């Protein structure tokens, strides 16, 4: 068993006020808690990992090349591996989510991508 205490977990800000915290960083699965600032959109991107995004608070738009959906608290979406997408906080206040990646994704994904 591996325990991660949120207050001691690895975290960083890929962009101003966009905060990501690693809750699990294993080869088989990784879980990241994130705070999206008001009206923030992630850059369009893709990754080889399947992704499940769960909205814990607020509202987020998930846009792919073929569709767009707005999720509210407790809604989730499955994003296929290598599917190009953008995640946007559609509110003028913070939204909070949980990203689950299978297999696990390098926690520094955004630091490496935004260099």
Tab-separated table of N, CA, C and O in Angstrom, residues 10-21 33-35 37 40 107-108 110-112 114:
chain	number	residue	atom	x	y	z
A	10	UNK	N	3.342	15.936	-4.499
A	10	UNK	CA	4.016	16.748	-5.513
A	10	UNK	C	2.985	17.586	-6.250
A	10	UNK	O	1.902	17.104	-6.581
A	11	UNK	N	3.342	18.828	-6.527
A	11	UNK	CA	2.432	19.716	-7.260
A	11	UNK	C	3.238	20.732	-8.052
A	11	UNK	O	4.425	20.929	-7.805
A	12	UNK	N	2.577	21.363	-9.003
A	12	UNK	CA	3.176	22.465	-9.753
A	12	UNK	C	2.078	23.251	-10.453
A	12	UNK	O	0.922	22.840	-10.470
A	13	UNK	N	2.459	24.394	-11.019
A	13	UNK	CA	1.547	25.235	-11.786
A	13	UNK	C	2.051	25.305	-13.221
A	13	UNK	O	3.008	26.015	-13.507
A	14	UNK	N	1.411	24.575	-14.147
A	14	UNK	CA	1.858	24.659	-15.550
A	14	UNK	C	1.697	26.065	-16.122
A	14	UNK	O	2.489	26.495	-16.948
A	15	UNK	N	0.657	26.760	-15.693
A	15	UNK	CA	0.413	28.153	-16.060
A	15	UNK	C	-0.140	28.847	-14.822
A	15	UNK	O	-0.592	28.178	-13.880
A	16	UNK	N	-0.166	30.149	-14.828
A	16	UNK	CA	-0.589	30.908	-13.650
A	16	UNK	C	-1.939	30.423	-13.111
A	16	UNK	O	-2.918	30.369	-13.846
A	17	UNK	N	-1.946	30.040	-11.850
A	17	UNK	CA	-3.133	29.598	-11.095
A	17	UNK	C	-3.733	28.273	-11.556
A	17	UNK	O	-4.753	27.844	-11.037
A	18	UNK	N	-3.130	27.609	-12.543
A	18	UNK	CA	-3.548	26.257	-12.951
A	18	UNK	C	-2.684	25.297	-12.160
A	18	UNK	O	-1.502	25.120	-12.442
A	19	UNK	N	-3.260	24.702	-11.125
A	19	UNK	CA	-2.491	23.896	-10.185
A	19	UNK	C	-2.789	22.415	-10.370
A	19	UNK	O	-3.941	22.027	-10.530
A	20	UNK	N	-1.745	21.610	-10.348
A	20	UNK	CA	-1.883	20.158	-10.499
A	20	UNK	C	-1.154	19.467	-9.353
A	20	UNK	O	-0.021	19.818	-9.034
A	21	UNK	N	-1.813	18.483	-8.750
A	21	UNK	CA	-1.265	17.735	-7.626
A	21	UNK	C	-1.304	16.252	-7.954
A	21	UNK	O	-2.343	15.733	-8.380
A	33	UNK	N	-5.076	15.637	-9.293
A	33	UNK	CA	-6.080	16.596	-8.845
A	33	UNK	C	-5.676	17.925	-9.451
A	33	UNK	O	-4.497	18.283	-9.446
A	34	UNK	N	-6.634	18.674	-9.996
A	34	UNK	CA	-6.246	19.952	-10.583
A	34	UNK	C	-7.267	21.043	-10.310
A	34	UNK	O	-8.454	20.787	-10.145
A	35	UNK	N	-6.756	22.260	-10.241
A	35	UNK	CA	-7.581	23.464	-10.114
A	35	UNK	C	-7.373	24.274	-11.373
A	35	UNK	O	-6.236	24.599	-11.730
A	37	UNK	N	-8.112	27.817	-13.162
A	37	UNK	CA	-8.553	29.180	-12.853
A	37	UNK	C	-9.739	29.586	-13.740
A	37	UNK	O	-10.050	28.910	-14.728
A	40	UNK	N	-9.992	29.426	-17.851
A	40	UNK	CA	-8.725	28.883	-18.346
A	40	UNK	C	-8.967	27.707	-19.292
A	40	UNK	O	-9.806	26.852	-19.037
A	107	UNK	N	4.093	12.825	-14.512
A	107	UNK	CA	3.475	13.958	-13.830
A	107	UNK	C	3.962	15.295	-14.390
A	107	UNK	O	3.251	16.288	-14.341
A	108	UNK	N	5.152	15.326	-14.956
A	108	UNK	CA	5.701	16.568	-15.514
A	108	UNK	C	5.234	16.840	-16.941
A	108	UNK	O	5.815	17.668	-17.636
A	110	UNK	N	2.927	18.586	-18.415
A	110	UNK	CA	2.728	19.984	-18.822
A	110	UNK	C	4.000	20.802	-18.700
A	110	UNK	O	4.238	21.696	-19.511
A	111	UNK	N	4.829	20.519	-17.721
A	111	UNK	CA	6.102	21.235	-17.632
A	111	UNK	C	6.954	20.975	-18.860
A	111	UNK	O	7.583	21.878	-19.410
A	112	UNK	N	6.973	19.730	-19.320
A	112	UNK	CA	7.740	19.367	-20.519
A	112	UNK	C	7.099	19.936	-21.783
A	112	UNK	O	7.788	20.330	-22.720
A	114	UNK	N	5.097	22.662	-22.137
A	114	UNK	CA	5.008	24.121	-22.218
A	114	UNK	C	6.365	24.811	-22.181
A	114	UNK	O	6.432	26.013	-22.035
